[in-house]
Coordinates of C-alpha atoms in Angstrom, one line a residue:
X20 CA 0.0 0.0 0.0
X21 CA 1.4 3.4 -1.0
X22 CA 1.7 6.3 1.4
X23 CA -0.7 9.2 1.0
X24 CA 0.9 11.9 -1.2
X25 CA 0.0 15.3 -2.5
X26 CA 1.5 17.4 -5.3
X27 CA 1.8 21.1 -5.6
X28 CA -0.6 22.7 -8.1
X29 CA 2.3 23.8 -10.3
X30 CA 4.1 20.5 -11.3
X31 CA 7.5 22.3 -11.4
X32 CA 8.8 20.3 -14.4
X33 CA 11.7 22.7 -14.6
X34 CA 13.2 20.8 -11.6
X35 CA 13.9 17.7 -13.8
X36 CA 15.0 19.6 -16.9
X37 CA 18.7 20.2 -17.4
X38 CA 21.4 19.6 -20.0
X39 CA 23.9 18.9 -17.3
X40 CA 24.6 15.1 -17.2
X41 CA 25.4 15.4 -13.5
X42 CA 22.0 16.9 -12.6
X43 CA 20.2 14.5 -10.3
X44 CA 17.3 14.0 -12.8
X45 CA 19.7 12.9 -15.4
X46 CA 22.1 11.0 -13.1
X47 CA 19.4 8.8 -11.5
X48 CA 18.3 7.2 -14.8
X49 CA 21.9 6.8 -16.0
X50 CA 22.9 5.1 -12.7
X51 CA 19.9 2.8 -12.7
X52 CA 20.5 1.8 -16.3
X53 CA 24.0 0.8 -15.2
X54 CA 22.7 -1.0 -12.1
X55 CA 20.3 -2.9 -14.3
X56 CA 23.2 -4.4 -16.2
X57 CA 24.6 -5.6 -12.9
X58 CA 21.4 -7.3 -11.9
X59 CA 20.8 -4.9 -9.0
X60 CA 17.4 -3.4 -10.2
X61 CA 15.8 -6.3 -12.0
X62 CA 12.1 -6.3 -12.6
X63 CA 11.6 -2.7 -11.5
X64 CA 13.0 -3.5 -8.0
X65 CA 15.6 -1.3 -6.3
X66 CA 16.3 2.3 -7.1
X67 CA 18.3 5.4 -6.1
X68 CA 17.8 8.9 -4.7
X69 CA 20.0 11.9 -4.7
X70 CA 19.8 15.0 -2.4
X71 CA 20.8 18.4 -3.7
X72 CA 20.7 20.8 -0.8
X73 CA 17.0 20.7 0.2
X74 CA 15.7 19.0 -2.9
X75 CA 15.4 15.2 -2.9
X76 CA 15.2 13.4 -6.3
X77 CA 13.7 9.9 -6.4
X78 CA 13.2 7.1 -8.9
X79 CA 9.5 6.1 -9.0
X80 CA 7.8 2.8 -8.3
X81 CA 7.1 0.3 -11.0
X82 CA 9.3 1.8 -13.7
X83 CA 11.7 -0.4 -15.7
X84 CA 14.9 1.0 -14.3
X85 CA 16.9 0.6 -17.5
X86 CA 14.3 2.7 -19.4
X87 CA 13.8 5.4 -16.9
X88 CA 13.9 9.1 -18.1
X89 CA 14.3 12.4 -16.3
X90 CA 10.6 13.0 -16.7
X91 CA 9.9 10.0 -14.5
X92 CA 11.6 11.5 -11.5
X93 CA 9.9 12.7 -8.3
X94 CA 11.1 15.7 -6.3
X95 CA 10.4 16.7 -2.8
X96 CA 11.6 19.2 -0.2
X97 CA 13.5 17.5 2.7
X98 CA 12.8 20.4 5.1
X99 CA 9.1 20.2 4.4
X100 CA 9.1 16.5 5.0
X101 CA 11.0 16.6 8.2
X102 CA 8.7 19.4 9.5
X103 CA 5.5 17.4 8.7
X104 CA 3.5 16.0 11.6
X105 CA 2.5 13.1 9.5
X106 CA 5.7 11.4 8.2
X107 CA 3.7 9.2 5.8
X108 CA 2.1 12.3 4.2
X109 CA 4.6 13.5 1.6
X110 CA 4.2 16.7 -0.4
X111 CA 6.0 16.3 -3.8
X112 CA 7.2 19.5 -5.5
X113 CA 7.2 17.5 -8.8
X114 CA 5.5 14.3 -9.8
X115 CA 5.5 12.3 -13.0
X116 CA 2.1 11.7 -14.6
X117 CA 2.1 7.9 -14.9
X118 CA 3.8 6.4 -11.8
X119 CA 3.5 6.1 -8.1
X120 CA 6.0 7.2 -5.4
X121 CA 8.5 4.6 -4.4
X122 CA 7.9 2.8 -1.1
X123 CA 11.7 3.2 -0.6
X124 CA 11.2 6.9 -0.1
X125 CA 11.2 7.0 3.8
X126 CA 14.3 4.7 3.9
X127 CA 16.1 7.1 1.5
X128 CA 15.0 10.0 3.7
X129 CA 16.4 8.3 6.8
X130 CA 19.8 8.3 5.1
X131 CA 19.5 12.0 4.3
X132 CA 18.2 13.1 7.7
X133 CA 20.2 10.8 10.0
X134 CA 23.5 10.6 8.0
X135 CA 23.4 13.8 6.0
X136 CA 23.9 11.6 2.9
X137 CA 23.9 13.0 -0.6
X138 CA 22.9 9.8 -2.3
X139 CA 21.2 6.5 -1.3
X140 CA 21.1 3.4 -3.4
X141 CA 18.9 0.4 -2.9
X142 CA 19.7 -2.9 -4.8
X143 CA 18.2 -6.3 -5.0
X144 CA 21.6 -7.9 -5.6
X145 CA 21.4 -11.6 -5.4
X146 CA 24.8 -11.7 -3.7
X147 CA 23.3 -9.5 -0.9
X148 CA 20.3 -11.8 -0.6
X149 CA 22.6 -14.9 -0.5
X150 CA 24.7 -13.4 2.3
X151 CA 21.7 -12.9 4.4
X152 CA 20.5 -16.5 3.8
X153 CA 24.0 -17.8 4.7
X154 CA 23.8 -15.8 7.9
X155 CA 20.3 -17.2 8.6
X156 CA 21.8 -20.7 8.8
X157 CA 24.1 -19.6 11.6
X158 CA 21.3 -19.5 14.0
X159 CA 19.8 -16.9 16.3
X160 CA 22.3 -14.3 17.6
X161 CA 24.7 -14.9 14.7
X162 CA 22.5 -13.8 11.9
X163 CA 22.2 -10.1 12.5
X164 CA 25.6 -8.9 11.3
X165 CA 27.8 -9.5 8.2
X166 CA 31.5 -9.2 9.1
X167 CA 34.6 -9.6 6.9
X168 CA 38.2 -8.5 7.2
X169 CA 41.7 -8.8 5.7
X170 CA 40.4 -8.1 2.2
X171 CA 41.7 -5.3 0.0
X172 CA 38.3 -4.0 -1.2
X173 CA 37.4 -3.0 2.4
X174 CA 39.4 0.1 1.7
X175 CA 36.5 1.3 -0.3
X176 CA 34.6 2.2 2.8
X177 CA 34.7 5.3 5.0
X178 CA 35.5 4.9 8.7
X179 CA 32.0 6.3 9.6
X180 CA 29.8 9.3 9.7
X181 CA 31.7 12.4 10.6
X182 CA 35.0 10.6 10.5
X183 CA 37.8 11.2 8.0
X184 CA 39.6 8.5 6.0
X185 CA 38.7 5.0 5.0
X186 CA 38.9 1.6 6.6
X187 CA 42.2 -0.3 6.2
X188 CA 43.0 -3.7 4.8
X189 CA 43.1 -5.3 8.3
X190 CA 39.9 -3.6 9.6
X191 CA 36.7 -5.5 10.1
X192 CA 33.8 -4.3 8.0
X193 CA 30.4 -4.8 9.9
X194 CA 27.0 -4.5 8.1
X195 CA 23.8 -4.9 10.2
X196 CA 21.0 -7.2 8.9
X197 CA 17.4 -6.4 9.5
X198 CA 14.4 -8.7 8.8
X199 CA 12.2 -8.1 5.7
X200 CA 8.6 -6.8 6.0
X201 CA 5.6 -7.4 3.7
X202 CA 5.6 -3.7 2.8
X203 CA 8.9 -1.9 2.1
X204 CA 7.9 1.3 3.8
X205 CA 7.5 -0.7 7.1
X206 CA 11.3 -1.3 7.0
X207 CA 12.0 2.3 8.0
X208 CA 11.9 2.0 11.8
X209 CA 14.1 -1.1 11.7
X210 CA 16.6 0.6 9.3
X211 CA 16.8 3.6 11.6
X212 CA 17.3 1.4 14.6
X213 CA 20.2 -0.3 12.8
X214 CA 21.7 3.1 11.9
X215 CA 21.5 4.0 15.6
X216 CA 23.1 0.7 16.7
X217 CA 25.8 0.9 14.1
X218 CA 26.7 4.6 13.8
X219 CA 29.7 4.0 11.5
X220 CA 27.8 1.8 9.0
X221 CA 27.1 3.1 5.4
X222 CA 24.8 0.2 4.6
X223 CA 22.1 -2.0 6.0
X224 CA 21.2 -5.5 4.6
X225 CA 17.6 -6.6 4.5
X226 CA 17.2 -10.4 4.8
X227 CA 15.9 -12.1 1.6
X228 CA 15.5 -8.7 0.0
X229 CA 18.7 -6.7 -0.7
X230 CA 20.7 -3.8 0.7
X231 CA 20.6 0.0 1.2
X232 CA 23.9 1.9 0.8
X233 CA 24.4 5.6 1.2
X234 CA 27.3 8.1 1.0
X235 CA 28.2 11.7 1.3
X236 CA 27.7 12.1 -2.4
X237 CA 26.9 10.0 -5.5
X238 CA 30.6 9.1 -6.1
X239 CA 31.1 7.8 -2.6
X240 CA 27.7 6.0 -2.4
X241 CA 28.4 4.3 -5.8
X242 CA 31.9 3.3 -4.8
X243 CA 30.8 1.7 -1.5
X244 CA 27.8 0.0 -3.2
X245 CA 30.2 -1.6 -5.8
X246 CA 32.7 -2.5 -3.2
X247 CA 30.0 -4.1 -1.0
X248 CA 28.6 -6.2 -3.9
X249 CA 32.2 -7.4 -4.6
X250 CA 32.6 -8.4 -1.0
X251 CA 29.2 -10.1 -0.9
X252 CA 30.1 -12.2 -4.0
X253 CA 33.5 -13.0 -2.5
X254 CA 31.9 -14.0 0.8
X255 CA 29.5 -16.4 -0.9
X256 CA 32.3 -18.0 -2.8
X257 CA 34.5 -18.2 0.3
X258 CA 31.7 -20.0 2.1
X259 CA 31.4 -22.5 -0.7
X260 CA 35.2 -23.2 -0.3
X261 CA 34.9 -23.4 3.5
X262 CA 36.9 -20.2 4.0
X263 CA 36.2 -18.0 7.0
X264 CA 35.1 -14.4 6.5
X265 CA 37.0 -13.1 9.5
X266 CA 40.6 -14.1 10.1
X267 CA 43.4 -13.3 12.4
X268 CA 46.5 -12.7 10.3
X269 CA 49.8 -11.1 11.2
X270 CA 50.3 -7.7 9.4
X271 CA 53.2 -7.8 6.9
X272 CA 55.6 -5.0 7.8
X273 CA 58.2 -3.8 5.3
X274 CA 61.8 -4.2 6.4
X275 CA 63.1 -1.3 4.3
X276 CA 61.8 2.3 4.3

């Protein structure tokens, strides 16, 4: 069931019209077309949102992501949404004619309001789903967190919100896992709880569903999403080979400087 929405009388089409390829209304379709080739947004699932100051640009629900156009993009005011007494009542500054707002919207907004993110990506990557299923077999108490260390690609992640620099090769990356719900919008409170419990995380896994990844800007969100998918695939294949995700290895220190 979709949340109640209203649209301003003037549809503000100018908000999604730009010749700049880096404008959010152009960038979201371009990114989603790329994500489709990776199997991240198959069958209209998944999506992306970009924040530009107070304006939030969102991919709609039910659109074939590889065919999306700038005219398909929703736009809302972040300040107006955060000030609203009814968080499920969203006022869109601009709405496409033939689509519905994404149920991912409140989860994207959580990344923008709680982490000051500039971009949030949601994928239905089968590697992400498989990792949550592998964790599920570990039993209660061991299925709520994905951890991996001593892998070079971990360097693609920042140390945490408000912290400078990236994780190192020997650091342990931790990604919380939340349970799926019948309606995507109902995931919001659980995603926010995971963000509070893991203040340094840039992602949250949703069991049997996919993953949400955010970053300070589009470049950082995309980099971490790609790095995470690489690590998920690696983790699945490591599991098949009986290799542990977390290891205790001695750092190699150069003898000459």
